């Protein structure tokens, strides 16, 4: 992959010549916890991205100081089980990993509690739990659900003039908090009338909650959905002839979900992402390198999916490990991340973990995001004016 980009720039300076790790050296162990296959909140593409990342690092980036990186994975079969999440964390402790890459899980707060007891940092992923966004051992390169709903509500009301907004969300505490406290909260603070609609996390039929939202005749609908709920909710919106602007989380932009519903039925839907699609002002090759790395080392993974979040977190951790060396300890890694300021991030906004950017969310190191829209022909285009600064919005609304 790297041989295609010799002489180009990427987030970490000049693109290096590819070099393989030395398999005879002791591996550097990194953990990974994610919901791979479950009725709710399953995102196997995050695991695929991490698998592709470790192959890319070991085959082309020399591992860490010549040592290969070894991923100790623990897939969660139940997104709602704190006991299973804690068990995965104990596996990480026993395996003596130097850090744990986060995937997604609705009960990973229990895993983080075990890691905190053992001073092991939790890095990247898709934060959906308060613990992931508030722990001083968690380092996130995504604004998470609160950031997404803040940006969606602000765009809908201030940029598009929405006077009525509906918010649809699953009945899980952290998901509800993001949708209600930030989505509905920001929309109301900006003067919009808000309708809140809750649905069971284990629901298989989304018609009723979607119909309730549509019946409120909103100008915009903000939807909290992921994995298997993306396509059914988009289908219900189409079947009910909804004409409000729909905002969904970035993972629902996965072409496989859109294909299930039919592209023509999803055109105009907006999604949040953590990278710029319009890179005309930048010469870095991050996006292309990521796409080629997935093609080469994780075939079958859709680059446009949430896999980009997992790859970004893993690459940002690799940079820290590469700077410290193969003898890096969990304390070294946490210390390096904790002192970061305006640090380049793979295919994303520079991150800063040294100061609290969102009140109460010390772990959110990169709070900016972008909103995109699906156009006729299947292309995603930016609809926000570059990066959306979530803390600035919150300072002017609900903080």
Coordinates of C-alpha atoms in Angstrom, one line a residue:
X1 CA 0.0 0.0 0.0
X2 CA 2.6 2.5 1.0
X3 CA 4.7 1.9 -2.1
X4 CA 2.0 3.6 -4.1
X5 CA 2.4 6.9 -2.1
X6 CA 6.1 7.4 -1.9
X7 CA 6.9 11.1 -1.7
X8 CA 3.4 12.0 -0.5
X9 CA 2.3 13.3 2.9
X10 CA 0.0 11.8 5.4
X11 CA -0.9 12.5 9.0
X12 CA 2.5 11.4 10.3
X13 CA 4.7 13.4 8.0
X14 CA 6.1 11.8 4.8
X15 CA 4.8 8.4 3.8
X16 CA 7.6 6.0 4.8
X17 CA 8.9 3.1 2.7
X18 CA 7.2 -0.1 3.6
X19 CA 9.1 -2.4 6.0
X20 CA 7.9 -5.5 7.8
X21 CA 8.1 -6.3 11.5
X22 CA 10.5 -8.9 12.7
X23 CA 8.4 -11.9 13.8
X24 CA 11.3 -13.3 15.9
X25 CA 10.9 -10.4 18.3
X26 CA 8.5 -10.3 21.3
X27 CA 5.1 -8.9 20.2
X28 CA 3.5 -5.8 21.6
X29 CA 0.1 -6.8 22.8
X30 CA -2.9 -4.5 22.2
X31 CA -6.4 -5.5 23.3
X32 CA -9.7 -5.0 21.4
X33 CA -13.3 -5.3 22.7
X34 CA -16.3 -5.0 20.4
X35 CA -19.8 -6.3 19.8
X36 CA -19.3 -8.5 16.7
X37 CA -22.5 -10.5 16.5
X38 CA -25.5 -9.7 18.7
X39 CA -29.2 -8.7 18.3
X40 CA -28.4 -5.1 19.0
X41 CA -25.3 -2.8 18.6
X42 CA -23.2 -5.2 16.6
X43 CA -20.6 -3.7 14.3
X44 CA -18.3 -6.4 13.0
X45 CA -16.8 -3.9 10.6
X46 CA -14.9 -2.4 13.5
X47 CA -13.2 -5.8 14.2
X48 CA -12.4 -6.2 10.5
X49 CA -10.8 -2.8 10.5
X50 CA -8.6 -3.6 13.5
X51 CA -7.6 -6.9 11.8
X52 CA -6.7 -5.0 8.7
X53 CA -4.8 -2.4 10.7
X54 CA -2.6 -5.0 12.5
X55 CA -1.7 -6.6 9.2
X56 CA -0.9 -3.2 7.7
X57 CA 1.2 -2.2 10.6
X58 CA 3.2 -5.4 10.8
X59 CA 3.7 -5.8 7.0
X60 CA 4.4 -2.1 6.1
X61 CA 5.1 0.0 9.1
X62 CA 7.6 -2.3 10.9
X63 CA 5.3 -3.0 13.8
X64 CA 6.6 -1.1 16.8
X65 CA 10.3 -0.6 16.8
X66 CA 10.6 -3.8 14.7
X67 CA 8.4 -5.8 17.1
X68 CA 5.1 -7.1 15.7
X69 CA 1.9 -6.0 17.1
X70 CA -0.5 -8.7 18.4
X71 CA -4.2 -8.0 18.9
X72 CA -5.9 -9.8 21.8
X73 CA -9.6 -9.6 20.8
X74 CA -12.6 -10.3 22.9
X75 CA -15.9 -10.2 20.9
X76 CA -19.0 -9.5 22.9
X77 CA -22.0 -11.6 22.2
X78 CA -24.4 -9.5 24.3
X79 CA -24.1 -5.8 24.0
X80 CA -26.2 -5.3 27.1
X81 CA -24.2 -7.6 29.5
X82 CA -21.9 -5.7 32.0
X83 CA -20.7 -9.1 33.2
X84 CA -19.5 -10.2 29.8
X85 CA -17.8 -6.8 29.2
X86 CA -16.0 -7.0 32.5
X87 CA -14.9 -10.6 31.7
X88 CA -13.4 -9.3 28.5
X89 CA -11.5 -6.6 30.4
X90 CA -10.1 -9.2 32.8
X91 CA -8.9 -11.2 29.8
X92 CA -7.0 -8.1 28.8
X93 CA -5.4 -7.8 32.2
X94 CA -4.4 -11.4 32.2
X95 CA -2.9 -11.0 28.6
X96 CA -0.8 -8.1 29.8
X97 CA -1.9 -5.8 27.0
X98 CA -0.5 -2.3 27.0
X99 CA -3.7 -0.6 25.9
X100 CA -7.2 -1.6 24.8
X101 CA -8.7 -0.4 21.5
X102 CA -12.4 0.3 22.0
X103 CA -15.0 -0.9 19.5
X104 CA -18.6 -0.5 20.5
X105 CA -20.7 -1.9 23.3
X106 CA -23.6 -0.6 25.4
X107 CA -22.1 -2.0 28.6
X108 CA -18.4 -1.3 28.0
X109 CA -18.5 1.0 31.1
X110 CA -18.1 -2.2 33.1
X111 CA -15.0 -3.2 31.1
X112 CA -13.5 0.3 31.6
X113 CA -14.0 0.0 35.3
X114 CA -11.8 -3.2 35.3
X115 CA -9.2 -1.5 33.1
X116 CA -9.1 1.5 35.4
X117 CA -8.3 -0.7 38.4
X118 CA -5.3 -1.9 36.4
X119 CA -4.3 1.4 34.9
X120 CA -4.8 0.2 31.3
X121 CA -5.8 2.9 28.8
X122 CA -8.9 2.6 26.6
X123 CA -8.3 4.1 23.2
X124 CA -10.6 5.1 20.4
X125 CA -13.7 3.3 19.2
X126 CA -17.3 4.6 19.2
X127 CA -18.1 6.0 22.6
X128 CA -21.7 5.5 23.7
X129 CA -21.3 5.3 27.5
X130 CA -20.7 8.1 29.9
X131 CA -17.7 6.2 31.3
X132 CA -16.0 6.2 28.0
X133 CA -16.3 9.9 27.7
X134 CA -15.4 10.9 31.3
X135 CA -12.6 8.6 32.4
X136 CA -9.1 10.0 32.5
X137 CA -7.9 6.6 31.1
X138 CA -10.2 6.8 28.1
X139 CA -9.0 8.7 24.9
X140 CA -11.6 9.2 22.2
X141 CA -11.1 10.6 18.7
X142 CA -14.8 10.9 18.1
X143 CA -17.5 13.2 19.4
X144 CA -19.6 10.2 20.2
X145 CA -23.4 10.3 20.3
X146 CA -23.6 13.7 22.2
X147 CA -21.5 15.3 19.6
X148 CA -23.5 13.8 16.7
X149 CA -26.9 14.9 18.1
X150 CA -25.5 18.4 18.9
X151 CA -24.3 18.9 15.3
X152 CA -27.5 17.5 13.8
X153 CA -29.8 19.7 15.9
X154 CA -27.8 22.8 15.2
X155 CA -27.6 22.2 11.5
X156 CA -31.4 21.5 11.3
X157 CA -32.5 24.6 13.2
X158 CA -29.9 27.3 12.4
X159 CA -28.9 26.3 8.9
X160 CA -32.0 24.7 7.5
X161 CA -34.6 26.7 9.5
X162 CA -36.4 23.7 11.1
X163 CA -39.1 24.9 13.4
X164 CA -40.3 21.4 14.5
X165 CA -37.9 18.6 15.2
X166 CA -38.6 15.0 16.1
X167 CA -36.0 12.8 17.9
X168 CA -36.1 9.0 17.7
X169 CA -34.0 7.0 20.1
X170 CA -33.6 3.6 21.8
X171 CA -34.5 3.1 25.4
X172 CA -31.0 2.8 26.8
X173 CA -29.7 5.4 29.3
X174 CA -26.7 6.6 27.4
X175 CA -28.4 6.7 24.1
X176 CA -31.4 8.5 25.5
X177 CA -29.1 11.0 27.2
X178 CA -27.4 11.8 23.9
X179 CA -30.6 12.1 22.0
X180 CA -32.6 14.0 24.6
X181 CA -30.0 16.1 26.5
X182 CA -28.1 17.1 23.4
X183 CA -30.3 16.6 20.3
X184 CA -33.6 17.7 21.8
X185 CA -31.8 20.1 24.3
X186 CA -30.0 22.0 21.6
X187 CA -33.0 22.1 19.3
X188 CA -35.2 23.5 22.1
X189 CA -32.6 26.0 23.1
X190 CA -32.5 27.3 19.6
X191 CA -36.3 27.8 19.6
X192 CA -37.6 24.6 17.9
X193 CA -40.6 22.6 19.0
X194 CA -39.4 19.0 19.8
X195 CA -41.2 15.7 19.8
X196 CA -39.4 12.8 21.5
X197 CA -40.0 9.2 20.5
X198 CA -38.5 6.2 22.3
X199 CA -38.4 2.6 21.0
X200 CA -37.3 -0.6 22.7
X201 CA -33.6 -1.6 22.0
X202 CA -34.6 -5.1 21.2
X203 CA -37.4 -4.0 18.8
X204 CA -37.8 -5.7 15.4
X205 CA -40.6 -3.4 14.2
X206 CA -39.8 0.3 14.0
X207 CA -43.0 1.4 12.1
X208 CA -44.8 2.6 15.2
X209 CA -42.1 4.9 16.6
X210 CA -41.3 6.3 13.1
X211 CA -45.0 6.9 12.4
X212 CA -45.4 8.8 15.7
X213 CA -42.5 11.0 14.7
X214 CA -43.8 11.6 11.2
X215 CA -47.3 12.4 12.5
X216 CA -45.8 15.3 14.5
X217 CA -45.1 16.9 11.0
X218 CA -41.5 17.8 11.8
X219 CA -39.2 19.7 9.5
X220 CA -36.3 17.4 10.6
X221 CA -36.0 14.0 12.2
X222 CA -32.9 13.0 14.2
X223 CA -32.5 9.3 14.6
X224 CA -30.4 7.2 17.0
X225 CA -29.9 3.9 15.2
X226 CA -27.1 1.5 14.4
X227 CA -26.3 -1.9 12.9
X228 CA -29.5 -3.9 12.3
X229 CA -31.9 -1.0 13.1
X230 CA -30.5 1.3 10.3
X231 CA -32.2 -0.3 7.3
X232 CA -35.6 -0.9 9.0
X233 CA -35.9 2.7 10.2
X234 CA -34.9 4.0 6.8
X235 CA -37.5 1.7 5.2
X236 CA -40.2 2.8 7.6
X237 CA -39.5 6.5 6.8
X238 CA -39.7 5.7 3.1
X239 CA -42.9 3.7 3.5
X240 CA -44.6 6.5 5.4
X241 CA -43.7 9.0 2.7
X242 CA -41.7 11.2 5.1
X243 CA -40.7 14.5 3.7
X244 CA -38.8 15.8 6.7
X245 CA -35.0 16.0 6.5
X246 CA -33.6 12.9 8.2
X247 CA -30.4 12.8 10.2
X248 CA -28.8 9.5 11.2
X249 CA -25.6 8.4 12.8
X250 CA -22.6 7.7 10.5
X251 CA -22.7 4.0 10.8
X252 CA -26.0 4.0 8.9
X253 CA -24.2 5.4 5.9
X254 CA -22.9 1.9 5.3
X255 CA -23.7 1.1 1.6
X256 CA -25.0 -2.4 2.7
X257 CA -27.7 -0.8 4.8
X258 CA -28.6 1.7 2.1
X259 CA -28.8 -1.1 -0.5
X260 CA -31.3 -3.0 1.6
X261 CA -33.7 -0.1 1.4
X262 CA -32.9 1.0 -2.1
X263 CA -30.7 4.0 -2.7
X264 CA -33.6 5.9 -4.3
X265 CA -35.5 5.7 -0.9
X266 CA -32.6 7.1 1.1
X267 CA -31.5 10.0 -1.1
X268 CA -31.4 13.2 1.0
X269 CA -30.6 11.4 4.3
X270 CA -27.8 13.1 6.3
X271 CA -25.2 11.4 8.4
X272 CA -22.4 12.5 10.8
X273 CA -18.8 11.5 10.0
X274 CA -15.5 12.4 11.6
X275 CA -13.5 13.1 8.4
X276 CA -13.6 15.6 5.6
X277 CA -14.9 14.3 2.3
X278 CA -13.9 17.5 0.5
X279 CA -10.1 17.4 0.9
X280 CA -9.2 19.9 -1.9
X281 CA -7.5 22.1 0.7
X282 CA -5.3 19.3 1.9
X283 CA -2.6 17.3 0.2
X284 CA -2.5 14.4 2.7
X285 CA -3.1 10.9 1.4
X286 CA -4.8 9.5 4.6
X287 CA -8.1 8.6 3.0
X288 CA -6.6 6.8 0.0
X289 CA -4.1 4.9 2.2
X290 CA -6.9 3.9 4.5
X291 CA -9.1 2.6 1.6
X292 CA -6.2 0.7 0.0
X293 CA -5.2 -0.8 3.4
X294 CA -8.7 -2.1 3.9
X295 CA -8.8 -3.4 0.3
X296 CA -5.4 -5.2 0.8
X297 CA -5.6 -6.4 4.4
X298 CA -9.3 -6.5 5.3
X299 CA -11.1 -7.5 2.0
X300 CA -14.8 -7.2 2.2
X301 CA -14.7 -4.3 4.6
X302 CA -16.7 -1.3 3.4
X303 CA -14.4 1.7 3.8
X304 CA -17.3 4.1 4.1
X305 CA -18.6 2.3 7.1
X306 CA -17.8 2.8 10.8
X307 CA -14.6 0.9 10.1
X308 CA -12.9 4.2 9.6
X309 CA -13.4 5.1 13.3
X310 CA -11.7 1.8 14.4
X311 CA -8.8 2.3 12.0
X312 CA -8.3 5.9 13.1
X313 CA -8.1 5.0 16.7
X314 CA -5.7 2.1 16.1
X315 CA -3.4 4.2 13.9
X316 CA -3.4 7.0 16.5
X317 CA -2.4 4.4 19.1
X318 CA 0.3 3.1 16.8
X319 CA 1.9 6.5 16.5
X320 CA 2.1 6.8 20.3
X321 CA 3.6 3.3 20.5
X322 CA 6.1 4.0 17.8
X323 CA 7.2 7.2 19.6
X324 CA 7.7 5.4 22.9
X325 CA 9.1 2.1 21.6
X326 CA 8.4 -1.6 22.1
X327 CA 8.9 -1.3 25.9
X328 CA 6.0 1.1 26.2
X329 CA 3.9 0.6 29.4
X330 CA 0.2 1.4 29.9
X331 CA 1.3 4.4 32.0
X332 CA 3.6 5.6 29.2
X333 CA 0.8 5.4 26.7
X334 CA -1.8 7.2 28.9
X335 CA 0.7 9.9 29.8
X336 CA 1.6 10.5 26.1
X337 CA -2.0 10.8 25.1
X338 CA -2.9 12.9 28.2
X339 CA -0.4 15.5 27.2
X340 CA -1.4 15.7 23.6
X341 CA -2.4 19.0 22.0
X342 CA -3.4 19.6 18.4
X343 CA -2.0 16.2 17.5
X344 CA -2.5 15.1 13.9
X345 CA -5.2 12.3 13.6
X346 CA -5.5 9.8 10.8
X347 CA -8.0 11.1 8.3
X348 CA -9.7 13.2 11.0
X349 CA -9.5 16.5 12.9
X350 CA -6.4 17.0 15.1
X351 CA -7.0 15.8 18.7
X352 CA -6.3 17.4 22.1
X353 CA -6.5 15.3 25.3
X354 CA -4.7 17.8 27.5
X355 CA -7.7 19.9 28.2
X356 CA -11.4 19.3 28.7
X357 CA -13.2 20.4 25.6
X358 CA -16.8 19.4 26.5
X359 CA -17.8 19.9 30.2
X360 CA -17.9 16.6 31.9
X361 CA -16.4 14.7 28.9
X362 CA -12.7 14.9 29.5
X363 CA -12.1 11.8 27.3
X364 CA -13.4 13.4 24.1
X365 CA -10.2 14.5 22.5
X366 CA -11.6 15.3 19.0
X367 CA -15.1 16.9 19.2
X368 CA -15.4 18.2 15.7
X369 CA -17.4 16.4 13.0
X370 CA -18.9 16.8 9.6
X371 CA -22.4 16.3 8.2
X372 CA -22.9 14.7 4.8
X373 CA -25.9 14.0 2.6
X374 CA -26.6 11.1 0.2
X375 CA -27.3 12.5 -3.3
X376 CA -28.9 10.9 -6.3
X377 CA -26.3 8.5 -7.7
X378 CA -25.1 7.3 -4.3
X379 CA -22.5 10.0 -3.6
X380 CA -22.0 11.5 -0.1
X381 CA -21.4 15.3 -0.2
X382 CA -20.7 17.6 2.7
X383 CA -23.6 19.8 3.8
X384 CA -21.9 21.4 6.8
X385 CA -19.5 24.3 6.3
X386 CA -16.4 22.3 7.0
X387 CA -15.8 21.0 10.6
X388 CA -18.6 21.6 13.1
X389 CA -17.3 22.8 16.4
X390 CA -19.5 21.0 19.0
X391 CA -18.1 22.7 22.1
X392 CA -18.8 26.1 20.6
X393 CA -22.4 25.1 19.9
X394 CA -22.9 23.9 23.5
X395 CA -21.4 27.0 24.9
X396 CA -24.0 29.1 23.1
X397 CA -26.9 26.8 23.8
X398 CA -27.3 24.5 26.8
X399 CA -24.1 25.0 28.8

